[in-house]
Amino acid sequence: MLYCIRMDVRVPHDVDPARFQTLVAEEKTRAQTLQREGKWRHLWRIAGEYANISVFDVADHDELHAILSGLPLFPFMTIAVTPLARHPSTIA
Amino acid sequence: MLYCIRMDVRVPHDVDPARFQTLVAEEKTRAQTLQREGKWRHLWRIAGEYANISVFDVADHDELHAILSGLPLFPFMTIAVTPLARHPSTIA
Amino acid sequence: MLYCIRMDVRVPHDVDPARFQTLVAEEKTRAQTLQREGKWRHLWRIAGEYANISVFDVADHDELHAILSGLPLFPFMTIAVTPLARHPSTIA
Amino acid sequence: MLYCIRMDVRVPHDVDPARFQTLVAEEKTRAQTLQREGKWRHLWRIAGEYANISVFDVADHDELHAILSGLPLFPFMTIAVTPLARHPSTIA
Amino acid sequence: MLYCIRMDVRVPHDVDPARFQTLVAEEKTRAQTLQREGKWRHLWRIAGEYANISVFDVADHDELHAILSGLPLFPFMTIAVTPLARHPSTIA
Amino acid sequence: MLYCIRMDVRVPHDVDPARFQTLVAEEKTRAQTLQREGKWRHLWRIAGEYANISVFDVADHDELHAILSGLPLFPFMTIAVTPLARHPSTIA
Amino acid sequence: MLYCIRMDVRVPHDVDPARFQTLVAEEKTRAQTLQREGKWRHLWRIAGEYANISVFDVADHDELHAILSGLPLFPFMTIAVTPLARHPSTIA
Amino acid sequence: MLYCIRMDVRVPHDVDPARFQTLVAEEKTRAQTLQREGKWRHLWRIAGEYANISVFDVADHDELHAILSGLPLFPFMTIAVTPLARHPSTIA
Amino acid sequence: MLYCIRMDVRVPHDVDPARFQTLVAEEKTRAQTLQREGKWRHLWRIAGEYANISVFDVADHDELHAILSGLPLFPFMTIAVTPLARHPSTIA
Amino acid sequence: MLYCIRMDVRVPHDVDPARFQTLVAEEKTRAQTLQREGKWRHLWRIAGEYANISVFDVADHDELHAILSGLPLFPFMTIAVTPLARHPSTIA
């Protein structure tokens, strides 16, 4: 099942930079693993913002929540979830 | 270039139903043509709403505007445009 | 899978009352059928508003959208969908 | 009487992790006690967010406030309360 | 039990004035009956707006909804409901 | 003259608890004095929130501001003021 | 007592133009009378909008409401009221 | 003096199309005259919306208001005005 | 030229009180100087809030920005600017 | 391609002033370089706010994102991006 996810990252100005960079690196690794597994189907940067729009393809809400809440940068993110259904005009 | 587009359709309760259904049919035809041309890359229904989330792949802002403002249901839509850049963690 | 749904009904002041009451009666019948089928698991009135909070239990986003967009009052509703996952503290 | 409650938890990045984890554990114990007493009737995780949607069944507003303001994570929560009445179409 | 209620009235410019004035008169009668019964405890006009702030004292959410949804001007109102609990600093 | 006041209290997680409790106690004393003087006419807790809805009866805007800005918790509050006029349907 | 008032006028596209122009003329007459009486102390146009920012000087909330709700264009206005107190830094 | 102006046009679905097209043509003529006079310095279409972002260069607020409120489509527009000052980093 | 300015002051709970009081005193001095010069034409306290509504009379946007951004409390303020034009109904 | 960009800068009250002033100076240098290259086409200060409205002229979304996310003050900015198309009434 598909979900459109928007993630906005906020970096507190007084966070430890080294600690944050470690999380960013872990996030990248995790994002690439999930893409290879086919669960993180699309990942785009929103131009001009520290944010992304993504499409996830997972079994159900529980798997979605487990993945998102397990992301290394989850504590710094605001996340919006939109469930996607098949559109009657799609040719895909 | 990629753009994420959200379209929300509002149907006034006193619109002529036959006229509106004609526009809906024309919209479907147009949407399928644009998908076949590769310009309307993704088209998903937002579950529970008369709305969609789409990804367009066009040459520039002018082509995007020409396509969107030419949609048969454009006068009944609220449209939000988000320019998408390449994400550093994408493997695509 | 569970979804929390909020439906707000707006009745235009110039709608034909007889036509609207027919839709209300059809909506009630449909709501009760879906409850008996176990798909519309909870249905509560929001005190003081022409609105409800509901919980649906359906197979996937497509079934959810088919049910909601097929409701007789759908053209008069604003609908908000929240996917529900299992909570780690639940004893249910 | 029934109330729909949405709780959003915000964890400040500079909070002491050990102190916070203690509160989380206490919150879980408290939530399970209240569920067993029949006062916290439903508890769902909002997929993708550190938030829940719940239904409480308590005697009155005073009991509701006493319970919510006594939750260990209350200082970190934004809470929205919606009083629920019986819906004319419910078969429950 | 106490509830703070805010009611905003919107009068469509093309509503039949005679019909609307009849509803206004019926609303006044109903409001005064409910005040005499002790259910509509306070009723204030918001200065400068076609709106009021009220306090209701009723048995439960169901009675509140029955009263509010039965008001003659209900179809023209936006209503916000806030459940009121006893405040620890009150001397009342 | 009457004013409806909503006060929302926000407690920063890193405030000194002893200092804050002192302010809370002073606030309670002040609130009770103002109630006895007839200036703080009503004081209700909003169920589920660290917030209240109140009605003040003071001579004018200047007295209102002097009272509110002098509350011990004023620096931690967001305050909304609504001037109340006599309602034509009131029997009070 | 002083109040800052913002009035936004919305003209429905299907209102009768002659009827509306009559109201506009009556509004102007009324505004000038109130200015001469010293009750409508300031009246400014918000550049680019069919809206004004005003300062009223009236006895109390009741007089304010009587004046505002009696304006010929009141049914087409959205009004926001802000009570003004004396500022400690003013030299007026 | 410079002002950034955003204009959003809303076309009611039941407006007379011929009347509206006449206004659109007059708007175009007026916009081009004002550009030639140097008062409407920039005019861009917001991609995907019936809206524009413009920069005006006029003598003062009064001239700005006279121009904007005199536009043929003014009754169908929502307008937002932002006064622009010289930026310390500009090289223009 | 006239501008309506709303300034909201937020005092972080962990700011140094002595430093802040110095800024408040400097702000008062500056406000009184600008009033005497005729540039800060009106200054009112918003009842119940640490905020003011003001009217400035300055040569142009650049002077307005220089004055506002130079206020001692500017770093703690949220400022909203509304350009004011002459109203056709004013008798001033 | 043109983009309208609004940047709002927020300076945390507890940031190190020297570190921040260094970033401000670097931002100015970078802004002037980009203006000379023709990529930062317009740069205006929003009167009364620590914010600007700008127009960028870059090859595509990726270049826009690289430039904006590389600005020295990017971590302290909220940025809004609006893609600009050619307007049918422009004479430019």
PDB file of C-alpha atoms in Angstrom, chain B:
ATOM      1  CA  MET B   1      12.004  18.918 -14.173  1.00  0.00           C
ATOM      2  CA  LEU B   2       9.791  17.474 -11.499  1.00  0.00           C
ATOM      3  CA  TYR B   3       6.949  19.137  -9.609  1.00  0.00           C
ATOM      4  CA  CYS B   4       4.704  17.668  -6.948  1.00  0.00           C
ATOM      5  CA  ILE B   5       1.153  18.880  -7.544  1.00  0.00           C
ATOM      6  CA  ARG B   6      -1.838  18.536  -5.260  1.00  0.00           C
ATOM      7  CA  MET B   7      -5.233  19.195  -6.846  1.00  0.00           C
ATOM      8  CA  ASP B   8      -8.409  19.544  -4.778  1.00  0.00           C
ATOM      9  CA  VAL B   9     -11.672  19.573  -6.693  1.00  0.00           C
ATOM     10  CA  ARG B  10     -14.704  21.405  -5.336  1.00  0.00           C
ATOM     11  CA  VAL B  11     -18.058  20.757  -7.003  1.00  0.00           C
ATOM     12  CA  PRO B  12     -20.585  23.554  -6.362  1.00  0.00           C
ATOM     13  CA  HIS B  13     -23.890  21.972  -5.366  1.00  0.00           C
ATOM     14  CA  ASP B  14     -25.780  24.004  -7.952  1.00  0.00           C
ATOM     15  CA  VAL B  15     -23.578  23.240 -10.948  1.00  0.00           C
ATOM     16  CA  ASP B  16     -25.272  21.563 -13.895  1.00  0.00           C
ATOM     17  CA  PRO B  17     -24.513  17.823 -13.446  1.00  0.00           C
ATOM     18  CA  ALA B  18     -24.422  17.039 -17.170  1.00  0.00           C
ATOM     19  CA  ARG B  19     -22.003  19.877 -17.853  1.00  0.00           C
ATOM     20  CA  PHE B  20     -19.796  18.751 -14.980  1.00  0.00           C
ATOM     21  CA  GLN B  21     -19.746  15.105 -16.079  1.00  0.00           C
ATOM     22  CA  THR B  22     -18.636  16.208 -19.514  1.00  0.00           C
ATOM     23  CA  LEU B  23     -15.720  18.056 -17.941  1.00  0.00           C
ATOM     24  CA  VAL B  24     -14.844  14.997 -15.832  1.00  0.00           C
ATOM     25  CA  ALA B  25     -14.721  12.811 -18.935  1.00  0.00           C
ATOM     26  CA  GLU B  26     -12.562  15.350 -20.789  1.00  0.00           C
ATOM     27  CA  GLU B  27     -10.285  15.598 -17.759  1.00  0.00           C
ATOM     28  CA  LYS B  28      -9.773  11.828 -17.776  1.00  0.00           C
ATOM     29  CA  THR B  29      -8.890  11.818 -21.465  1.00  0.00           C
ATOM     30  CA  ARG B  30      -6.473  14.680 -21.016  1.00  0.00           C
ATOM     31  CA  ALA B  31      -4.873  13.070 -17.950  1.00  0.00           C
ATOM     32  CA  GLN B  32      -4.274   9.844 -19.837  1.00  0.00           C
ATOM     33  CA  THR B  33      -2.779  11.630 -22.823  1.00  0.00           C
ATOM     34  CA  LEU B  34      -0.367  13.498 -20.560  1.00  0.00           C
ATOM     35  CA  GLN B  35       0.572  10.274 -18.792  1.00  0.00           C
ATOM     36  CA  ARG B  36       1.330   8.584 -22.100  1.00  0.00           C
ATOM     37  CA  GLU B  37       3.498  11.547 -23.111  1.00  0.00           C
ATOM     38  CA  GLY B  38       5.485  11.100 -19.882  1.00  0.00           C
ATOM     39  CA  LYS B  39       4.598  14.568 -18.588  1.00  0.00           C
ATOM     40  CA  TRP B  40       2.133  13.419 -15.877  1.00  0.00           C
ATOM     41  CA  ARG B  41       4.482  10.908 -14.268  1.00  0.00           C
ATOM     42  CA  HIS B  42       2.422   9.846 -11.234  1.00  0.00           C
ATOM     43  CA  LEU B  43      -1.248  10.221 -10.379  1.00  0.00           C
ATOM     44  CA  TRP B  44      -2.689   9.033  -7.056  1.00  0.00           C
ATOM     45  CA  ARG B  45      -6.078   9.523  -5.468  1.00  0.00           C
ATOM     46  CA  ILE B  46      -5.957  10.890  -1.896  1.00  0.00           C
ATOM     47  CA  ALA B  47      -8.012   8.320   0.019  1.00  0.00           C
ATOM     48  CA  GLY B  48     -11.314   9.801   1.189  1.00  0.00           C
ATOM     49  CA  GLU B  49     -11.093  13.077  -0.712  1.00  0.00           C
ATOM     50  CA  TYR B  50     -11.924  14.391  -4.195  1.00  0.00           C
ATOM     51  CA  ALA B  51      -8.262  15.233  -4.640  1.00  0.00           C
ATOM     52  CA  ASN B  52      -5.061  13.857  -6.084  1.00  0.00           C
ATOM     53  CA  ILE B  53      -1.318  14.030  -5.566  1.00  0.00           C
ATOM     54  CA  SER B  54       0.643  13.988  -8.801  1.00  0.00           C
ATOM     55  CA  VAL B  55       4.169  14.338 -10.093  1.00  0.00           C
ATOM     56  CA  PHE B  56       4.731  16.203 -13.356  1.00  0.00           C
ATOM     57  CA  ASP B  57       7.876  16.078 -15.474  1.00  0.00           C
ATOM     58  CA  VAL B  58       7.980  19.063 -17.804  1.00  0.00           C
ATOM     59  CA  ALA B  59      10.493  21.394 -19.397  1.00  0.00           C
ATOM     60  CA  ASP B  60       9.887  24.438 -17.229  1.00  0.00           C
ATOM     61  CA  HIS B  61       7.400  26.551 -15.237  1.00  0.00           C
ATOM     62  CA  ASP B  62       5.741  27.823 -18.408  1.00  0.00           C
ATOM     63  CA  GLU B  63       4.938  24.335 -19.669  1.00  0.00           C
ATOM     64  CA  LEU B  64       3.674  23.359 -16.218  1.00  0.00           C
ATOM     65  CA  HIS B  65       1.347  26.338 -16.101  1.00  0.00           C
ATOM     66  CA  ALA B  66       0.087  25.769 -19.629  1.00  0.00           C
ATOM     67  CA  ILE B  67      -0.781  22.153 -18.804  1.00  0.00           C
ATOM     68  CA  LEU B  68      -2.416  22.811 -15.432  1.00  0.00           C
ATOM     69  CA  SER B  69      -4.401  25.876 -16.453  1.00  0.00           C
ATOM     70  CA  GLY B  70      -5.601  23.987 -19.523  1.00  0.00           C
ATOM     71  CA  LEU B  71      -7.111  21.089 -17.559  1.00  0.00           C
ATOM     72  CA  PRO B  72     -10.901  20.910 -18.065  1.00  0.00           C
ATOM     73  CA  LEU B  73     -11.524  20.931 -14.289  1.00  0.00           C
ATOM     74  CA  PHE B  74      -9.028  23.758 -13.615  1.00  0.00           C
ATOM     75  CA  PRO B  75     -11.807  26.273 -12.739  1.00  0.00           C
ATOM     76  CA  PHE B  76     -12.994  23.921  -9.967  1.00  0.00           C
ATOM     77  CA  MET B  77      -9.561  23.115  -8.550  1.00  0.00           C
ATOM     78  CA  THR B  78      -7.315  24.468  -5.847  1.00  0.00           C
ATOM     79  CA  ILE B  79      -3.741  23.633  -6.890  1.00  0.00           C
ATOM     80  CA  ALA B  80      -0.551  23.567  -4.802  1.00  0.00           C
ATOM     81  CA  VAL B  81       2.816  23.322  -6.598  1.00  0.00           C
ATOM     82  CA  THR B  82       6.034  22.087  -4.965  1.00  0.00           C
ATOM     83  CA  PRO B  83       9.252  22.061  -7.042  1.00  0.00           C
ATOM     84  CA  LEU B  84      11.220  18.841  -6.469  1.00  0.00           C
ATOM     85  CA  ALA B  85      15.006  18.649  -6.525  1.00  0.00           C
ATOM     86  CA  ARG B  86      17.233  15.578  -6.432  1.00  0.00           C
ATOM     87  CA  HIS B  87      17.626  14.240  -2.890  1.00  0.00           C
ATOM     88  CA  PRO B  88      21.206  13.419  -1.790  1.00  0.00           C
ATOM     89  CA  SER B  89      20.086  10.062  -0.373  1.00  0.00           C
ATOM     90  CA  THR B  90      18.177   8.848  -3.421  1.00  0.00           C
ATOM     91  CA  ILE B  91      19.466   5.790  -5.269  1.00  0.00           C
ATOM     92  CA  ALA B  92      17.242   6.352  -8.295  1.00  0.00           C
TER      93      ALA B  92
END
